[in-house]
PDB file of C-alpha atoms and ligand atoms in Angstrom:
ATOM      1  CA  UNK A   1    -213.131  47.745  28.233  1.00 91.00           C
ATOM      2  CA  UNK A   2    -212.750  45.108  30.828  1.00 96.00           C
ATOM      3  CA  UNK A   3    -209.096  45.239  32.857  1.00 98.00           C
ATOM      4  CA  UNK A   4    -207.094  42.423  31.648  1.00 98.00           C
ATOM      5  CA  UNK A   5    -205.190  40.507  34.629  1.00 98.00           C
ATOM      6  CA  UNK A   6    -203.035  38.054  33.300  1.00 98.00           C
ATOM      7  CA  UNK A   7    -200.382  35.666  35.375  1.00 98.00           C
ATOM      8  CA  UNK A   8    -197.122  35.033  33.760  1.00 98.00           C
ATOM      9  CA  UNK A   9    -196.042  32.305  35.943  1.00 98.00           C
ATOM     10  CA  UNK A  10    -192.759  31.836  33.993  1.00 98.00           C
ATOM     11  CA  UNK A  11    -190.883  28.374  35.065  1.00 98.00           C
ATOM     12  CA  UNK A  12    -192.985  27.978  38.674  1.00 98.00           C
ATOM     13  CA  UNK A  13    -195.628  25.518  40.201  1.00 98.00           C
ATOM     14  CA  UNK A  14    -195.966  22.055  40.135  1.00 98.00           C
ATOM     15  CA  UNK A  15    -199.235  20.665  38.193  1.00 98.00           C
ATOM     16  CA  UNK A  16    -201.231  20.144  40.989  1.00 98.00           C
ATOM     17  CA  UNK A  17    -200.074  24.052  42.880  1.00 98.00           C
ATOM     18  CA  UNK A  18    -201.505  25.128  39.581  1.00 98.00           C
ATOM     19  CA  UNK A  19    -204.643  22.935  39.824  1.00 98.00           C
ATOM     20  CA  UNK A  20    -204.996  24.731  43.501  1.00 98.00           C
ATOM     21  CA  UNK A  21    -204.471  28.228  42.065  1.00 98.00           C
ATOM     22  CA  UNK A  22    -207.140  28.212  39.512  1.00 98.00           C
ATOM     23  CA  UNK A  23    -209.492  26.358  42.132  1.00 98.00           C
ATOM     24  CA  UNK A  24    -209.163  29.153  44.194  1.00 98.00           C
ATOM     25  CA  UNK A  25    -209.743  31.837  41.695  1.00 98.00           C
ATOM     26  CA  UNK A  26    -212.472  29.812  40.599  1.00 97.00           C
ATOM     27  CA  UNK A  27    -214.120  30.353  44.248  1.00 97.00           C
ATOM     28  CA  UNK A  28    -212.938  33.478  44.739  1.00 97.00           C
ATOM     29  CA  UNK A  29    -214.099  35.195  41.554  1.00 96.00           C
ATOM     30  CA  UNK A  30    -218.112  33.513  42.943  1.00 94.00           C
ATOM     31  CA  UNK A  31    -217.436  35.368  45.812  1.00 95.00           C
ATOM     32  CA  UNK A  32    -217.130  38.720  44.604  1.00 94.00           C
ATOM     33  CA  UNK A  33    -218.706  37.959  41.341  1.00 93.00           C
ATOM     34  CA  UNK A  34    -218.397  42.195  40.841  1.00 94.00           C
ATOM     35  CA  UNK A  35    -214.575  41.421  40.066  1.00 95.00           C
ATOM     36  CA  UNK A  36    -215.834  39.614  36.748  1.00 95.00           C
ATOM     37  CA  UNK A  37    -217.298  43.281  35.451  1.00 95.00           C
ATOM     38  CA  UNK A  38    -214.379  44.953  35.493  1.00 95.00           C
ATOM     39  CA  UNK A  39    -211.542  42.639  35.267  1.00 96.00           C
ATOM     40  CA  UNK A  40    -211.062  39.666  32.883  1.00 97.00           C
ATOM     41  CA  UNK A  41    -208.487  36.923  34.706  1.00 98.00           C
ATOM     42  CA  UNK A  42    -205.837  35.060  31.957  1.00 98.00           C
ATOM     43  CA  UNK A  43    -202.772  32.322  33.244  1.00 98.00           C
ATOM     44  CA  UNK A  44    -200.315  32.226  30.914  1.00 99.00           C
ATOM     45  CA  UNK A  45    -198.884  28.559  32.137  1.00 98.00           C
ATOM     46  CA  UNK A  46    -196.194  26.450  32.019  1.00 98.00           C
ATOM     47  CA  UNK A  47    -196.725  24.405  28.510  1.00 98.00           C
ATOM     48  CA  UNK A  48    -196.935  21.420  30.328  1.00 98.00           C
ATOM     49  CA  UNK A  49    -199.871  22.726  32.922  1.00 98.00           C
ATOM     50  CA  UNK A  50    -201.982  23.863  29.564  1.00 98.00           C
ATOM     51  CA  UNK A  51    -204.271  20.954  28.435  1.00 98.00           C
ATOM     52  CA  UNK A  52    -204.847  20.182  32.371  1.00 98.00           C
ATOM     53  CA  UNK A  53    -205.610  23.529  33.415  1.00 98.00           C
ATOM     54  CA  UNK A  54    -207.940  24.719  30.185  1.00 97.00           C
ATOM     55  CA  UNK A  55    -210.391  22.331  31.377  1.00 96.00           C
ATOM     56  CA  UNK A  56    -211.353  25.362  34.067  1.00 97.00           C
ATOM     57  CA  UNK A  57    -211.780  27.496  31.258  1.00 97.00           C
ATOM     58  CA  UNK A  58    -215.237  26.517  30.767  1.00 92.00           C
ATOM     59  CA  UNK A  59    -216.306  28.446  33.391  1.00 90.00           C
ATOM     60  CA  UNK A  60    -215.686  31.510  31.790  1.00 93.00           C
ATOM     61  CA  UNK A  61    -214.089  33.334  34.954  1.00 96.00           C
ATOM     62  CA  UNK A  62    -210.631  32.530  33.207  1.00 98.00           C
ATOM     63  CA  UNK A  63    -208.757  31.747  30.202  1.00 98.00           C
ATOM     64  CA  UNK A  64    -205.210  30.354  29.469  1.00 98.00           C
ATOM     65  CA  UNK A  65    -202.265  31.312  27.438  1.00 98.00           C
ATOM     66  CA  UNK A  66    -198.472  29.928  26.393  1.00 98.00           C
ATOM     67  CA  UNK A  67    -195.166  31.856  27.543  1.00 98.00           C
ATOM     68  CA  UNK A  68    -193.728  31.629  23.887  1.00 98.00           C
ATOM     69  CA  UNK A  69    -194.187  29.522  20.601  1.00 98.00           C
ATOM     70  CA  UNK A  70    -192.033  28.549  17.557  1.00 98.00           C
ATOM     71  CA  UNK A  71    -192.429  29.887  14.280  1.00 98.00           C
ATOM     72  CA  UNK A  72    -193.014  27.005  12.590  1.00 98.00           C
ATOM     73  CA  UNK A  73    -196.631  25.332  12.798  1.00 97.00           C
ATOM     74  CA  UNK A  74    -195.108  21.598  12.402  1.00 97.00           C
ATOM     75  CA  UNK A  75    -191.702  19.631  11.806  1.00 98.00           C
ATOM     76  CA  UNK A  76    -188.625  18.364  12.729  1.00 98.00           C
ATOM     77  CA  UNK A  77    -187.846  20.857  15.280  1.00 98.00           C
ATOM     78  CA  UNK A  78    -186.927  19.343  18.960  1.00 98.00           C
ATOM     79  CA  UNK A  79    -188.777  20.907  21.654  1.00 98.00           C
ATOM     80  CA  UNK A  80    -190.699  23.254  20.364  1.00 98.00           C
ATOM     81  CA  UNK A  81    -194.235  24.253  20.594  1.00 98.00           C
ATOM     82  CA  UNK A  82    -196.309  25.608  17.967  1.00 98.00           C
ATOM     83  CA  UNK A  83    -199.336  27.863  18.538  1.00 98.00           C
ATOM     84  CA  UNK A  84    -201.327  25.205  16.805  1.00 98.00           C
ATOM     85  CA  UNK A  85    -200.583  22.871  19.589  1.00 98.00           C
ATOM     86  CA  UNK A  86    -201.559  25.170  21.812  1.00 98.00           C
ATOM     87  CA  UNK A  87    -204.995  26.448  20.354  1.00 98.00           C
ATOM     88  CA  UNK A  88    -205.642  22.080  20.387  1.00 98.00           C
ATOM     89  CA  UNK A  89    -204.815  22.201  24.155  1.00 98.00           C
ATOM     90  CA  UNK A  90    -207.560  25.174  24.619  1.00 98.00           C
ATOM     91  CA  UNK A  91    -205.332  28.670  24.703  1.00 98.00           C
ATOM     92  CA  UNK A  92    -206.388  31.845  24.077  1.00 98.00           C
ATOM     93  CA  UNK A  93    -203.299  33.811  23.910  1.00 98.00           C
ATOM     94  CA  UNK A  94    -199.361  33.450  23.733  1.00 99.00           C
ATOM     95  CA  UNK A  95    -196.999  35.951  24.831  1.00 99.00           C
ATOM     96  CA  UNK A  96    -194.504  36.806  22.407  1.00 98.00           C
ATOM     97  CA  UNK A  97    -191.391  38.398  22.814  1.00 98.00           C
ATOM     98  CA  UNK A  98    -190.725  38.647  26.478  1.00 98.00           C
ATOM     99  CA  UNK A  99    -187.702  40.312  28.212  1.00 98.00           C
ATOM    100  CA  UNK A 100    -186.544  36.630  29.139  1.00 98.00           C
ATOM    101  CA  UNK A 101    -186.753  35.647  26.003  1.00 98.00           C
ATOM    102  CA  UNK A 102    -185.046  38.344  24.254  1.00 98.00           C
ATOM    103  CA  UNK A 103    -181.807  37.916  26.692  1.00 97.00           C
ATOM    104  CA  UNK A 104    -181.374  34.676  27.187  1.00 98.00           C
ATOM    105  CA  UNK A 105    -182.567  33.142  24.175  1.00 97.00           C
ATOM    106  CA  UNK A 106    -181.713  36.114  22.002  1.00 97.00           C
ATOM    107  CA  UNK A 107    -184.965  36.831  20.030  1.00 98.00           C
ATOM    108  CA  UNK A 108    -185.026  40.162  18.041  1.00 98.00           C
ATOM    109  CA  UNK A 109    -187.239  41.820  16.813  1.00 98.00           C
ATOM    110  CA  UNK A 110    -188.204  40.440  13.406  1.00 98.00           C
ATOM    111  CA  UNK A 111    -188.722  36.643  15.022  1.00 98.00           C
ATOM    112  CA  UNK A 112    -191.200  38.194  17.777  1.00 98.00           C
ATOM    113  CA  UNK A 113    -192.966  39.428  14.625  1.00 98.00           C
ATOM    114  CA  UNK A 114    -192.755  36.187  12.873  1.00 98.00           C
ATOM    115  CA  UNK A 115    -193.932  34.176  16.575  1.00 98.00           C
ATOM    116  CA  UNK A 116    -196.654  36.902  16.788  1.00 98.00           C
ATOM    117  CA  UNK A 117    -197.954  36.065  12.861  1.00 98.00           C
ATOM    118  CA  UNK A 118    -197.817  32.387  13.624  1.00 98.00           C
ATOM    119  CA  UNK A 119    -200.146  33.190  16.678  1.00 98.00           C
ATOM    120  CA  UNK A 120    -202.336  34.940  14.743  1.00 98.00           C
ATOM    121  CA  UNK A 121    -202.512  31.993  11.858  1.00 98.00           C
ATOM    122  CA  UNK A 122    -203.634  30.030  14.619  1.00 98.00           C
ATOM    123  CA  UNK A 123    -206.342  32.098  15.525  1.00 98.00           C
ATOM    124  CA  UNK A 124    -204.957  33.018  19.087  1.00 98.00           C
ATOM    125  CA  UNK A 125    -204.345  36.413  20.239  1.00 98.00           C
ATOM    126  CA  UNK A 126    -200.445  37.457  20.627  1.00 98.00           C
ATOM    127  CA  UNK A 127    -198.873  39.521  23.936  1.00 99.00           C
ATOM    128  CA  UNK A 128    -196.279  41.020  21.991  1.00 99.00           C
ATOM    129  CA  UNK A 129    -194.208  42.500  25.375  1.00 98.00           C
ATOM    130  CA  UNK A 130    -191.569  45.587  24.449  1.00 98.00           C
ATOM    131  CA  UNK A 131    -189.699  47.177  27.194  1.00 98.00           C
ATOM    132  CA  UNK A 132    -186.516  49.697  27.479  1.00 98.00           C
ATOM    133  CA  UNK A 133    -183.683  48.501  29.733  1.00 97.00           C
ATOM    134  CA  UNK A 134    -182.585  50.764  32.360  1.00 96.00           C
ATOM    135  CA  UNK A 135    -179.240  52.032  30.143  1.00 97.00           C
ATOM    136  CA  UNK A 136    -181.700  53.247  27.482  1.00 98.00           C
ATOM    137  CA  UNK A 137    -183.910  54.657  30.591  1.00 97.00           C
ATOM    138  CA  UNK A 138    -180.848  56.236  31.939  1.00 96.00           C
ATOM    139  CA  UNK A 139    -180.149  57.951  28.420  1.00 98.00           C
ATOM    140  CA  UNK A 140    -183.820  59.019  27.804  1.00 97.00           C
ATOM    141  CA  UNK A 141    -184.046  56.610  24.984  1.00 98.00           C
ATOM    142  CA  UNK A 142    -187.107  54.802  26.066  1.00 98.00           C
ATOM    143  CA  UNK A 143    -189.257  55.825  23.470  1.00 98.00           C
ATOM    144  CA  UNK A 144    -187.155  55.575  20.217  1.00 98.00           C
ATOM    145  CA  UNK A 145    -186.283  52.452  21.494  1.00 98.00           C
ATOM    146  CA  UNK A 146    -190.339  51.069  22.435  1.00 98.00           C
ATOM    147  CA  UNK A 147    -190.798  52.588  18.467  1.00 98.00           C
ATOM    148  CA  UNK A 148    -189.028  51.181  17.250  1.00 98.00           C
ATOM    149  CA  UNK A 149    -190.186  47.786  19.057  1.00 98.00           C
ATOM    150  CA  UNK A 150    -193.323  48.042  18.544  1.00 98.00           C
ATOM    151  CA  UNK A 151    -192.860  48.894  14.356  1.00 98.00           C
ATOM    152  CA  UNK A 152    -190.508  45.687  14.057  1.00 98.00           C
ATOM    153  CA  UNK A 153    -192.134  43.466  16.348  1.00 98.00           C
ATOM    154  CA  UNK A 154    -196.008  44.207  15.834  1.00 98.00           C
ATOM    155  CA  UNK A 155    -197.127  42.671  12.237  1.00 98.00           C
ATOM    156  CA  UNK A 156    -199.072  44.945   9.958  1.00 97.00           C
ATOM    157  CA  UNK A 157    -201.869  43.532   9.922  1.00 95.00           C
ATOM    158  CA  UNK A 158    -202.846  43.610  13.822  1.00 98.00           C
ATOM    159  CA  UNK A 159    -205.899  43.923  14.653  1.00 98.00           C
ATOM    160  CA  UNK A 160    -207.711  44.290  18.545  1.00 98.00           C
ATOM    161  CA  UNK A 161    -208.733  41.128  18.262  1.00 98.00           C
ATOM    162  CA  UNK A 162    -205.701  38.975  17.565  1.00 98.00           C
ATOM    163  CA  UNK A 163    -203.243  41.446  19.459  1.00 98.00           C
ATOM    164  CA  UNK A 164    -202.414  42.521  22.927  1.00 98.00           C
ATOM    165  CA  UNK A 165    -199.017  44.856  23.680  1.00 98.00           C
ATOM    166  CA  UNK A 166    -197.808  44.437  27.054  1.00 98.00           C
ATOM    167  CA  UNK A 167    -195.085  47.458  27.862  1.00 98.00           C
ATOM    168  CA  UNK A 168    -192.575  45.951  30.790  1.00 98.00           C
ATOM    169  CA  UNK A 169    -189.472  48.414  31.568  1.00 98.00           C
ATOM    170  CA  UNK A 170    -186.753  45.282  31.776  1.00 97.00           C
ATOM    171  CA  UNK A 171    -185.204  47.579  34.320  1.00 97.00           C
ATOM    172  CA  UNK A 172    -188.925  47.039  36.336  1.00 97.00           C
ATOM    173  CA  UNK A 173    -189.181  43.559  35.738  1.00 97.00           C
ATOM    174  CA  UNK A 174    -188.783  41.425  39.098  1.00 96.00           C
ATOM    175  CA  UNK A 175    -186.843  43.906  40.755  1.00 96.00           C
ATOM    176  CA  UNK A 176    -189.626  45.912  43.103  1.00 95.00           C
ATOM    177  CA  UNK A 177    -188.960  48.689  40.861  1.00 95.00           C
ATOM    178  CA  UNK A 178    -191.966  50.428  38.979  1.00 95.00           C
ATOM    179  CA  UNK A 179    -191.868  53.636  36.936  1.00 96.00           C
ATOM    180  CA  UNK A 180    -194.245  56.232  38.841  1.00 95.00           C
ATOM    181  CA  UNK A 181    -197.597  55.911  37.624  1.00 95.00           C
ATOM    182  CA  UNK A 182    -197.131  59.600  35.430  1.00 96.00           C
ATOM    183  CA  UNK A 183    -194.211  57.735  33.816  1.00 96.00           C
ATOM    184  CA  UNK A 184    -195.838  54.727  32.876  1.00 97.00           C
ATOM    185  CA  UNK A 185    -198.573  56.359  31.978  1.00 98.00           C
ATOM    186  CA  UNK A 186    -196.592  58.610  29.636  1.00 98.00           C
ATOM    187  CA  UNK A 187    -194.990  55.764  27.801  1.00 98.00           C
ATOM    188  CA  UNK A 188    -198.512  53.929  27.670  1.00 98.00           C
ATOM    189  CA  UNK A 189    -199.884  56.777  25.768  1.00 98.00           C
ATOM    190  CA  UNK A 190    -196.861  57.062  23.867  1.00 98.00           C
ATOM    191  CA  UNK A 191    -197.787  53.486  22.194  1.00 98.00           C
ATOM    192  CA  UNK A 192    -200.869  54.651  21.950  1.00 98.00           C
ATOM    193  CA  UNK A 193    -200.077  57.027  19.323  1.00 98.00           C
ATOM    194  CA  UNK A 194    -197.752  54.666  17.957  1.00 98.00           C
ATOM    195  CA  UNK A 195    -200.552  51.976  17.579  1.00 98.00           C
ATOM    196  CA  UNK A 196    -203.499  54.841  16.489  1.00 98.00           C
ATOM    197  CA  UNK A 197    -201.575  55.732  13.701  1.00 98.00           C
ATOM    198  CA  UNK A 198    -200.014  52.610  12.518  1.00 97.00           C
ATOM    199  CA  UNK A 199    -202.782  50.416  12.909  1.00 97.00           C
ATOM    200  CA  UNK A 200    -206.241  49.827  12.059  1.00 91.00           C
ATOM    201  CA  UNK A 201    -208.421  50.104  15.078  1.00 97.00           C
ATOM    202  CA  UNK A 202    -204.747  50.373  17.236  1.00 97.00           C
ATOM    203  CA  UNK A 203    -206.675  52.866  19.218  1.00 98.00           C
ATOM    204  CA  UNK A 204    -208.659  49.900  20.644  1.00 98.00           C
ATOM    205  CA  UNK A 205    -205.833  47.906  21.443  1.00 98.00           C
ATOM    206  CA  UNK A 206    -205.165  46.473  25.036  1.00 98.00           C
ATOM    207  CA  UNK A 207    -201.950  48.163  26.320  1.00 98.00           C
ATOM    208  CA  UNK A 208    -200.833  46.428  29.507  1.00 98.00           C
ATOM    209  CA  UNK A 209    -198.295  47.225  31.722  1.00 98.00           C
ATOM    210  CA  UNK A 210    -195.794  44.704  33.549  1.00 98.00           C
ATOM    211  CA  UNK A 211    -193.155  44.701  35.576  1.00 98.00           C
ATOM    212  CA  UNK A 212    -192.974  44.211  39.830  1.00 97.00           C
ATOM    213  CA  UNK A 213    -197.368  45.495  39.745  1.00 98.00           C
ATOM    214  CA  UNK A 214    -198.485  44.044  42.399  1.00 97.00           C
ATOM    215  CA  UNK A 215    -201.532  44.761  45.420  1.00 97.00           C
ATOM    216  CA  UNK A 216    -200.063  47.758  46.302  1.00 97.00           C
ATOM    217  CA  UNK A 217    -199.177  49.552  43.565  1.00 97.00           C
ATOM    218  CA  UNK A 218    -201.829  47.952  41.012  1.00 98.00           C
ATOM    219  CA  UNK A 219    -204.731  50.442  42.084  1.00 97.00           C
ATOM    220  CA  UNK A 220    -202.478  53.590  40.508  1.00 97.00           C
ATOM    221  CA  UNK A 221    -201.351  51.815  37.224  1.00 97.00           C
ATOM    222  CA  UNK A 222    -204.702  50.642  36.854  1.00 97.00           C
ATOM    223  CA  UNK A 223    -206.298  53.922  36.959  1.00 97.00           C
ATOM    224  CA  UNK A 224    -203.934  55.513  34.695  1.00 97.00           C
ATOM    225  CA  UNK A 225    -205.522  56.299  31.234  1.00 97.00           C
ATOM    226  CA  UNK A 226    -204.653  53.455  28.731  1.00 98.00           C
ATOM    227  CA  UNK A 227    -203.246  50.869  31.468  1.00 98.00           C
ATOM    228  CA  UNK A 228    -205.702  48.648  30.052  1.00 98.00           C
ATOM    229  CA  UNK A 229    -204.265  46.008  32.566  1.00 98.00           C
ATOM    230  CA  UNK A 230    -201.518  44.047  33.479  1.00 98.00           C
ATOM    231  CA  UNK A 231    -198.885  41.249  33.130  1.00 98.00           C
ATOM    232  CA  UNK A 232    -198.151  40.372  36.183  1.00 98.00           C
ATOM    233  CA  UNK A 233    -195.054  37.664  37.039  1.00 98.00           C
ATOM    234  CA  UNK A 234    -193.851  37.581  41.114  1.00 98.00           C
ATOM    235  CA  UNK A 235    -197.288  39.089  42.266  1.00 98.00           C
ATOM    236  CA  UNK A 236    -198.737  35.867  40.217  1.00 98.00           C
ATOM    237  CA  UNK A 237    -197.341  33.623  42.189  1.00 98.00           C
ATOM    238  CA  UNK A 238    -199.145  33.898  45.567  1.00 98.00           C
ATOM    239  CA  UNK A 239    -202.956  33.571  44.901  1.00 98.00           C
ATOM    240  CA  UNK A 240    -204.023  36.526  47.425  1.00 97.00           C
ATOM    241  CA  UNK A 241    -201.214  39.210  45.842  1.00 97.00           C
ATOM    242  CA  UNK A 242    -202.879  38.334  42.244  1.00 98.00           C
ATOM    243  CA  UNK A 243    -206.201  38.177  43.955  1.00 98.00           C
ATOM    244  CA  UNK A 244    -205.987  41.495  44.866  1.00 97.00           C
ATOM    245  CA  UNK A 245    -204.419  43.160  41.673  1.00 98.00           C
ATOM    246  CA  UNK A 246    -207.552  42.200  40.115  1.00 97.00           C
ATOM    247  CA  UNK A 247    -209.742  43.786  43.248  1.00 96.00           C
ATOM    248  CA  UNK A 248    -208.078  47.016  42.311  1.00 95.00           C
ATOM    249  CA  UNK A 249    -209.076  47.179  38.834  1.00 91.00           C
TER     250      UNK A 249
HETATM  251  P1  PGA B 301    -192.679  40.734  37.526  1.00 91.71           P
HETATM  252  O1  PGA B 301    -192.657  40.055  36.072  1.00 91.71           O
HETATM  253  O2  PGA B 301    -194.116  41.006  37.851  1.00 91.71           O
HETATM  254  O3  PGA B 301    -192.060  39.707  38.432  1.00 91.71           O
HETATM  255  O4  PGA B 301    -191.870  41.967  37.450  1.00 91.71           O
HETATM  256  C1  PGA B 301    -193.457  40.555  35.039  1.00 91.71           C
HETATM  257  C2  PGA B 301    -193.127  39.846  33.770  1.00 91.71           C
HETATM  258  O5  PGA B 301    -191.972  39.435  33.591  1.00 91.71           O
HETATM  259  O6  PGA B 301    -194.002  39.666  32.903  1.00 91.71           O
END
C-alpha cells in the first residue's frame, strides 16, 4: 500500500500561495517521479481554494480534500458545505472530526459519525481523525478513550474504500511534540485490532498518524508497521518540509 501524505492546511494561504504550492509539487513529483511509487500526495484545502486547485488533479500526482462538511446534503443552513458540493468541485476526501473541530466547535462523537456517513453518501472517502488529549495521556487512558472514538465515530458500514482513520494525540498536535515512534506505533496497532475486528476488511484500512510529523521525524513514523501515512498540518505549510515527508516514505 502506497504512503498516504496528505496536507491539512487548516485556515492558511492565499489562492494564488496555493496555486504556487501545487505547481511546485507538480514539478517536483516529475523530478523524482520514484516518490509517486511509494507515496500518494492529498491537500486537504481551504473550501474556497477547492474548485481552483482540483483542476491539478488531472495529473494524477495529487488529489484534493475538504477540512469538514455538514450533515445535511442541501437546505437552509448558512454557511455550510455539504460533501455533495464538494465531490461537484472535484474532492476526493473530507476530514471528519478533527481536534479543532471537536474543541472549538464542539463536535462529538455521534455527529463525526453522521459527517463521516454523509461523506460516504457522496461517494468521497472520510478522514475520520481520533486523538487522546494529554490529561487522558497523563492517566494512561489513551486507548479506552481512541475505543471508544473510533466505535462512536466510525459508521458500521466502513469499508477501505470510503474510509481513512487518521490517529493525532491533541497533546501532539502543533506543539513539536510527537509520541516516540514505539508509542505511536503501539496505539496504531491498537486501532488496528479495533478496526480488524469491527470491520469488514478494517485490516486494510489506512491508519495515519498526525500531529507536529514533519522531515525529521517522518522517516521513523513512516517505517513503523501500520503508519500507513500521515496528516500533516505546520510541516504542510512550507513546500520543502512537506516535500520531504513524502521523500521519507
Ligand atoms: P500539526 O497538525 O502537523 O501542525 O501538528 C496536524 C493536524 O492538525 O492535522
Amino acid at each position: 500500500m502506497k504512503k498516504l501524505i496528505a496536507a491539512n492546511w487548516k485556515m492558511n494561504f492565499t489562492l494564488s500561495e496555493a496555486r504556487e504550492f501545487v505547481l511546485q509539487l507538480l514539478q517536483k513529483s516529475q523530478e523524482h517521479t520514484e516518490i509517486l511509487e511509494k507515496a500518494e500526495f492529498l491537500i486537504c484545502a481551504p473550501y474556497v481554494f477547492l474548485s481552483a486547485l482540483s483542476e491539478y488533479s488531472k495529473q494524477g500526482v495529487v488529489s484534493f480534500g475538504g477540512q469538514n462538511c455538514s450533515v445535511h446534503d442541501k437546505g437552509a443552513y448558512t454557511g455550510e458545505i455539504s460533501a455533495g458540493m464538494l465531490k461537484d468541485v472535484g474532492c476526493s476526501h473530507v476530514i471528519v472530526g478533527h481536534s479543532e473541530r471537536r474543541e472549538y466547535h464542539k463536535e462529538d462523537n455521534i455527529l463525526v459519525n453522521e459527517k463521516a456517513k454523509a461523506v460516504h453518501q457522496n461517494g468521497l472517502s472520510a478522514i475520520i481523525c481520533v486523538g487522546e488529549s494529554r490529561k487522558e495521556r497523563e492517566a494512561n487512558l489513551q486507548e479506552e478513550v481512541i475505543e471508544r472514538q473510533l466505535f462512536e465515530s466510525v459508521p458500521k458500514n466502513a469499508i477501505p474504500e470510503n474510509t481513512i482513520i487518521a490517529y493525532e494525540p491533541v497533546w501532539a498536535i502543533g506543539t513539536g511534540k510527537t509520541p516516540s515512534p514505539e508509542d505511536a506505533g503501539q496505539m496504531h496497532s491498537f486501532i488496528r485490532a479495533f478496526l480488524t475486528k469491527n470491520y469488514s476488511q478494517g485490516e486494510k484500512m489506512r491508519i495515519l498518524y498526525g500531529g507536529s510529523m514533519n522531515s525529521g521525524n517522518a522517516e521513523k513514523l513512516l517505517t513503523t508497521p501500520n503508519i500507513d501515512g500521515g496528516l500533516i498540518g505546520t510541516a504542510s505549510l512550507k513546500f520543502e518540509e512537506f516535500f520531504g515527508v513524502a521523500q521519507c516514505a
